[in-house]
Structures are given as structure tokens and as C-alpha cells.
Amino acid sequence: MSEERIKIQYLNDEIEKLCYIDGKSDWIDLRAAEDVELKKGDFALIHLGVAMKLPKGYEACLIPRSSTYKNFGIIQTNHMGLIDETYCGPNDWWRMPVLAMRDTVIHKNDRICQFRIQKHQPAISFEEVAYLEGEDRGGFGSTGKQ
């Protein structure tokens, strides 16, 4: 399998370098590039300390880590960030838009989110039909609580 190469710029030498841990997950942790103190209800664009030139035809999905809310009480305001390969200029630093649900402090190099890259969706078209013939699963929320 071929390996994609990504050009990366770090904000400064204080930011821990990104690493891909093969076999564990294909998501890569991102860290806060600054100390941030937020009061409940505050919004912030937390600098992640990196800018990247993604390969042509790829985009990055940026989401919170599973422990982000528990550890810091913040939620990502756009729920999932999408960064395409054209976001690669000298001022195109990656940031995480967050809303504080409680008073919190985030320190430089705290792991707060993660990303992975994926190929762009292929071209699609829609074919209108009068009726879908798949198995009826019972509608939204039909799988129950357990």
C-alpha cells in the first residue's frame, strides 16, 4: 500500500510533533497550541499549531477526541470540521471552534481533537424512484436502546 505524504508547518518548536501510530487507529491526535481559559458559555477558536498541504483529491475530517468533553467541558461548535486541500496558504492554520459548557482551562499540548484524511466523494447522480424496495427497518430510532 502506498503512503501519502503531507507537508506540515508547525506554529513553533513548543508544539509536539504529530505522529501516526500504525495499527492503533487511523485518526491522529491534535493538540492545543496555546493555553486557553474559558468561562461557561465562552466561544473560542483554539489554535492547533499546524498548517498542512493535503494531497490533491483529499480532505481532512476534524472531530473531538472521545475524552474531550469529559476532560475539558468543551464541544466543537460545527460538530465536525472539514478541511480541503485548498486550505494550505501561509495563514491557513488549523483551529478548533469550541463552546465551553463549564469553566475550563486547556493547556498548550493538551490533546483536544483528532483528524483523518479521506478521498473526496466521487461524482454522484440521483435517480428518482416512486418506492424504495429495501427491507423496512422501522424508521428513525428503530434499533432501540439496547
Coordinates of N, CA and C in Angstrom, one line a residue:
M1 N 0.8 -1.2 0.0 CA 0.0 0.0 0.0 C 0.9 1.2 0.0
S2 N 0.6 2.2 -0.9 CA 1.4 3.4 -0.9 C 1.1 4.4 0.2
E3 N 2.0 5.2 0.5 CA 1.9 6.1 1.6 C 1.7 7.5 1.1
E4 N 0.7 8.2 1.6 CA 0.5 9.6 1.2 C 1.5 10.5 2.0
R5 N 2.1 11.5 1.4 CA 3.0 12.4 2.1 C 2.3 13.8 2.3
I6 N 2.3 14.3 3.5 CA 1.7 15.6 3.7 C 2.7 16.6 4.2
K7 N 2.8 17.7 3.6 CA 3.6 18.8 4.0 C 3.0 19.5 5.2
I8 N 3.7 19.7 6.3 CA 3.2 20.2 7.5 C 4.1 21.4 8.0
Q9 N 3.5 22.4 8.5 CA 4.2 23.5 9.2 C 3.7 23.6 10.6
Y10 N 4.6 23.7 11.5 CA 4.3 23.9 12.9 C 4.4 25.3 13.3
L11 N 3.5 25.8 14.2 CA 3.5 27.1 14.7 C 4.8 27.5 15.3
N12 N 5.4 26.6 16.1 CA 6.6 26.9 16.8 C 7.2 25.5 17.3
D13 N 8.4 25.6 17.9 CA 9.0 24.4 18.4 C 8.4 23.8 19.7
E14 N 7.4 24.6 20.3 CA 6.8 24.1 21.5 C 5.7 23.1 21.3
I15 N 5.2 23.0 20.0 CA 4.1 22.1 19.7 C 4.7 20.7 19.5
E16 N 4.1 19.8 20.2 CA 4.5 18.4 20.0 C 4.2 18.0 18.5
K17 N 5.2 17.3 17.9 CA 5.1 16.9 16.5 C 4.0 15.8 16.4
L18 N 3.3 15.8 15.3 CA 2.2 14.8 15.1 C 2.9 13.5 14.8
C19 N 2.2 12.4 15.2 CA 2.7 11.1 14.8 C 1.5 10.2 14.5
Y20 N 1.8 9.3 13.6 CA 0.8 8.3 13.2 C 1.2 7.0 13.8
I21 N 0.3 6.4 14.6 CA 0.6 5.2 15.2 C -0.1 4.0 14.5
D22 N 0.6 3.4 13.6 CA 0.1 2.3 12.7 C -0.5 1.2 13.6
G23 N -1.6 0.7 13.2 CA -2.2 -0.4 13.9 C -3.1 -0.1 15.1
K24 N -3.0 1.2 15.6 CA -3.8 1.6 16.7 C -5.1 2.2 16.2
S25 N -5.0 3.2 15.4 CA -6.1 3.9 14.8 C -5.6 4.7 13.6
D26 N -6.5 5.0 12.7 CA -6.1 5.9 11.6 C -6.4 7.4 11.8
W27 N -6.9 7.7 13.1 CA -7.1 9.1 13.5 C -5.8 9.5 14.2
I28 N -5.5 10.8 14.0 CA -4.3 11.4 14.5 C -4.6 12.5 15.5
D29 N -4.1 12.5 16.7 CA -4.5 13.5 17.7 C -3.8 14.8 17.3
L30 N -4.6 15.9 17.6 CA -4.1 17.3 17.5 C -4.2 17.9 18.9
R31 N -3.3 18.9 19.1 CA -3.2 19.5 20.5 C -3.4 21.0 20.4
A32 N -3.8 21.5 21.6 CA -3.9 23.0 21.7 C -2.5 23.6 21.6
A33 N -2.4 24.7 20.8 CA -1.1 25.3 20.6 C -0.9 26.5 21.6
E34 N -1.9 26.6 22.5 CA -1.8 27.8 23.4 C -2.6 27.4 24.7
D35 N -2.3 28.1 25.7 CA -3.1 28.0 27.0 C -4.4 28.8 26.7
V36 N -5.6 28.2 27.1 CA -6.9 28.8 26.9 C -7.7 28.7 28.2
E37 N -8.2 29.8 28.7 CA -9.0 29.8 29.8 C -10.4 30.2 29.4
L38 N -11.4 29.4 29.6 CA -12.8 29.7 29.1 C -13.7 29.7 30.3
K39 N -14.7 30.6 30.3 CA -15.8 30.6 31.2 C -17.0 29.9 30.5
K40 N -17.9 29.3 31.3 CA -19.0 28.7 30.8 C -19.7 29.6 29.8
G41 N -20.0 29.2 28.6 CA -20.7 29.9 27.6 C -19.7 30.6 26.6
D42 N -18.4 30.7 26.9 CA -17.4 31.3 26.0 C -17.2 30.5 24.7
F43 N -17.0 31.2 23.6 CA -16.6 30.6 22.4 C -15.2 30.9 22.1
A44 N -14.4 30.0 21.5 CA -13.0 30.2 21.2 C -12.7 29.4 19.9
L45 N -11.8 30.0 19.2 CA -11.1 29.2 18.1 C -9.8 28.8 18.6
I46 N -9.6 27.6 19.0 CA -8.4 27.1 19.6 C -7.4 26.8 18.5
H47 N -6.3 27.4 18.6 CA -5.2 27.2 17.6 C -4.6 25.8 17.8
L48 N -4.5 25.0 16.8 CA -4.0 23.7 16.9 C -2.5 23.6 16.5
G49 N -1.9 24.7 16.1 CA -0.4 24.7 15.9 C 0.1 24.1 14.7
V50 N -0.8 23.8 13.7 CA -0.4 23.2 12.5 C -1.1 23.8 11.3
A51 N -0.4 23.7 10.2 CA -1.0 24.0 8.9 C -0.5 22.9 8.0
M52 N -1.3 22.5 7.0 CA -0.9 21.3 6.2 C -1.3 21.6 4.7
K53 N -0.6 20.9 3.9 CA -0.9 20.8 2.4 C -1.3 19.4 2.2
L54 N -2.6 19.2 2.1 CA -3.1 17.8 1.9 C -2.9 17.4 0.5
P55 N -2.8 16.1 0.2 CA -2.6 15.6 -1.2 C -3.9 16.0 -2.0
K56 N -3.6 16.2 -3.3 CA -4.7 16.6 -4.2 C -5.8 15.5 -4.1
G57 N -7.1 15.9 -4.1 CA -8.2 15.0 -4.0 C -8.5 14.5 -2.6
Y58 N -7.9 15.0 -1.6 CA -8.2 14.6 -0.2 C -8.7 15.8 0.6
E59 N -9.4 15.4 1.7 CA -9.8 16.3 2.7 C -9.6 15.7 4.1
A60 N -9.6 16.6 5.1 CA -9.4 16.1 6.5 C -10.7 16.4 7.2
C61 N -11.1 15.4 8.0 CA -12.2 15.5 9.0 C -11.6 15.7 10.3
L62 N -12.1 16.7 11.0 CA -11.6 17.1 12.4 C -12.7 17.0 13.3
I63 N -12.5 16.1 14.4 CA -13.6 15.9 15.4 C -12.9 15.9 16.8
P64 N -13.7 16.1 17.8 CA -13.2 16.0 19.2 C -12.7 14.6 19.5
R65 N -11.8 14.4 20.4 CA -11.4 13.1 20.9 C -12.6 12.6 21.8
S66 N -12.7 11.3 22.1 CA -13.8 10.8 22.9 C -13.8 11.4 24.3
S67 N -12.6 11.8 24.8 CA -12.5 12.3 26.2 C -12.5 13.8 26.3
T68 N -12.7 14.5 25.1 CA -12.6 16.0 25.2 C -13.6 16.6 26.1
Y69 N -14.9 16.2 25.9 CA -15.9 16.8 26.8 C -15.7 16.5 28.2
K70 N -15.4 15.2 28.5 CA -15.1 14.8 29.9 C -14.0 15.6 30.6
N71 N -12.9 15.7 29.8 CA -11.7 16.4 30.4 C -11.8 17.9 30.4
F72 N -12.4 18.5 29.4 CA -12.4 19.9 29.3 C -13.7 20.7 29.3
G73 N -14.8 19.9 29.1 CA -16.1 20.5 29.1 C -16.4 21.4 27.9
I74 N -15.8 21.1 26.8 CA -16.0 21.9 25.6 C -16.6 21.0 24.5
I75 N -17.4 21.6 23.6 CA -18.0 20.9 22.5 C -17.5 21.7 21.2
Q76 N -17.3 20.9 20.2 CA -16.9 21.5 18.9 C -18.2 22.1 18.3
T77 N -18.2 23.4 18.0 CA -19.4 24.1 17.6 C -19.9 23.7 16.2
N78 N -19.1 23.3 15.3 CA -19.5 22.8 14.0 C -19.6 21.3 13.9
H79 N -19.4 20.6 15.1 CA -19.5 19.2 15.3 C -18.5 18.4 14.5
M80 N -18.2 18.7 13.3 CA -17.1 18.1 12.5 C -16.6 19.2 11.6
G81 N -15.3 19.4 11.7 CA -14.7 20.3 10.7 C -14.2 19.6 9.5
L82 N -14.3 20.2 8.4 CA -13.8 19.7 7.1 C -12.8 20.6 6.5
I83 N -11.6 20.1 6.3 CA -10.6 21.0 5.7 C -10.2 20.4 4.4
D84 N -10.3 21.1 3.3 CA -10.0 20.5 2.0 C -8.5 20.9 1.6
E85 N -8.1 20.4 0.5 CA -6.7 20.5 0.1 C -6.4 21.9 -0.4
T86 N -7.4 22.8 -0.6 CA -7.1 24.2 -1.0 C -6.8 25.1 0.2
Y87 N -7.0 24.6 1.4 CA -6.7 25.4 2.7 C -5.3 25.1 3.0
C88 N -4.4 25.8 2.3 CA -3.0 25.5 2.5 C -2.1 26.7 2.4
G89 N -2.6 27.9 2.6 CA -1.8 29.1 2.5 C -1.0 29.4 3.7
P90 N -0.2 30.5 3.7 CA 0.6 30.8 4.8 C -0.2 31.2 6.1
N91 N -1.4 31.5 6.0 CA -2.2 31.9 7.2 C -3.3 30.9 7.4
D92 N -3.3 29.7 6.8 CA -4.3 28.7 6.9 C -4.0 27.7 8.0
W93 N -3.9 28.2 9.2 CA -3.7 27.4 10.4 C -4.9 26.7 10.8
W94 N -4.8 25.4 11.3 CA -5.9 24.7 11.7 C -6.3 25.1 13.1
R95 N -7.6 25.3 13.3 CA -8.2 25.7 14.6 C -9.4 24.8 14.9
M96 N -9.8 24.8 16.2 CA -11.0 24.0 16.6 C -12.0 25.0 17.2
P97 N -13.1 25.2 16.6 CA -14.1 26.1 17.2 C -14.9 25.4 18.3
V98 N -14.8 26.0 19.5 CA -15.4 25.3 20.7 C -16.3 26.3 21.5
L99 N -17.2 25.6 22.2 CA -18.1 26.3 23.2 C -17.9 25.7 24.5
A100 N -17.6 26.5 25.5 CA -17.3 25.9 26.9 C -18.7 25.7 27.6
M101 N -18.9 24.5 28.0 CA -20.1 24.1 28.7 C -19.9 24.3 30.3
R102 N -18.7 24.6 30.7 CA -18.4 24.8 32.1 C -17.1 25.7 32.1
D103 N -16.7 26.3 33.2 CA -15.4 26.9 33.3 C -14.3 25.9 33.1
T104 N -13.3 26.2 32.3 CA -12.3 25.2 32.0 C -11.0 25.9 31.6
V105 N -9.9 25.2 31.7 CA -8.6 25.6 31.3 C -8.0 24.5 30.4
I106 N -7.5 24.9 29.3 CA -6.8 24.0 28.3 C -5.4 24.4 28.2
H107 N -4.5 23.5 28.4 CA -3.1 23.9 28.4 C -2.4 23.6 27.0
K108 N -1.4 24.3 26.7 CA -0.7 24.0 25.5 C -0.2 22.5 25.5
N109 N -0.5 21.9 24.4 CA -0.1 20.5 24.1 C -1.2 19.5 24.7
D110 N -2.3 20.0 25.3 CA -3.3 19.1 25.6 C -4.0 18.5 24.3
R111 N -4.2 17.3 24.3 CA -4.8 16.7 23.1 C -6.3 16.9 23.2
I112 N -6.9 17.7 22.2 CA -8.3 18.1 22.3 C -9.1 17.6 21.1
C113 N -8.5 17.2 20.0 CA -9.2 16.7 18.9 C -8.4 15.8 18.0
Q114 N -8.9 15.3 17.0 CA -8.3 14.3 16.1 C -8.7 14.5 14.7
F115 N -7.9 14.0 13.8 CA -8.3 14.1 12.3 C -7.8 12.9 11.6
R116 N -8.5 12.7 10.4 CA -8.0 11.7 9.5 C -8.3 12.3 8.1
I117 N -7.6 11.8 7.1 CA -7.8 12.3 5.7 C -8.6 11.2 5.0
Q118 N -9.3 11.7 4.0 CA -10.1 10.7 3.1 C -10.2 11.3 1.8
K119 N -10.4 10.5 0.8 CA -10.5 11.0 -0.6 C -11.9 11.7 -0.7
H120 N -11.9 12.7 -1.6 CA -13.2 13.3 -1.9 C -14.2 12.3 -2.4
Q121 N -15.5 12.6 -2.1 CA -16.6 11.8 -2.6 C -16.5 11.8 -4.1
P122 N -16.8 10.6 -4.7 CA -16.8 10.6 -6.2 C -18.0 11.3 -6.7
A123 N -18.0 11.7 -8.0 CA -19.2 12.3 -8.6 C -20.4 11.3 -8.5
I124 N -21.5 11.9 -8.1 CA -22.7 11.1 -8.0 C -23.9 11.7 -8.7
S125 N -24.9 10.9 -9.0 CA -26.1 11.4 -9.6 C -27.3 10.8 -8.8
F126 N -28.5 11.4 -8.9 CA -29.6 10.8 -8.2 C -30.6 10.3 -9.2
E127 N -31.2 9.1 -8.9 CA -32.2 8.5 -9.7 C -33.5 8.5 -8.9
E128 N -34.5 9.3 -9.3 CA -35.7 9.3 -8.6 C -36.5 8.1 -8.8
V129 N -37.1 7.5 -7.8 CA -37.9 6.3 -7.9 C -39.2 6.6 -7.0
A130 N -40.3 5.9 -7.3 CA -41.5 6.1 -6.6 C -41.5 5.4 -5.3
Y131 N -40.7 4.3 -5.2 CA -40.7 3.5 -4.0 C -39.3 2.8 -3.8
L132 N -38.8 2.8 -2.6 CA -37.6 2.0 -2.3 C -37.9 0.6 -1.9
E133 N -37.2 -0.3 -2.4 CA -37.6 -1.7 -2.2 C -36.8 -2.5 -1.2
G134 N -36.0 -1.8 -0.4 CA -35.2 -2.4 0.6 C -36.0 -2.8 1.8
E135 N -35.4 -3.6 2.7 CA -36.1 -4.1 3.9 C -36.5 -2.9 4.8
D136 N -37.7 -2.8 5.3 CA -38.2 -1.7 6.2 C -37.6 -1.9 7.6
R137 N -36.8 -1.0 8.0 CA -36.2 -1.2 9.4 C -37.0 -0.5 10.5
G138 N -38.1 0.2 10.1 CA -39.0 0.8 11.1 C -38.8 2.2 11.3
G139 N -38.0 2.9 10.6 CA -37.9 4.4 10.7 C -36.8 4.8 11.7
F140 N -36.7 6.1 11.8 CA -35.7 6.7 12.7 C -35.8 6.2 14.1
G141 N -34.7 5.8 14.7 CA -34.6 5.4 16.1 C -35.2 4.0 16.3
S142 N -35.2 3.2 15.2 CA -35.9 1.9 15.3 C -35.1 0.8 15.9
T143 N -33.8 1.1 16.2 CA -32.9 0.0 16.7 C -33.0 -0.2 18.2
G144 N -33.8 0.7 18.9 CA -34.0 0.6 20.3 C -32.9 1.2 21.2
K145 N -33.0 0.9 22.5 CA -32.0 1.5 23.4 C -30.9 0.5 23.7
Q146 N -31.1 -0.8 23.5 CA -30.0 -1.8 23.9 C -29.6 -2.5 22.7

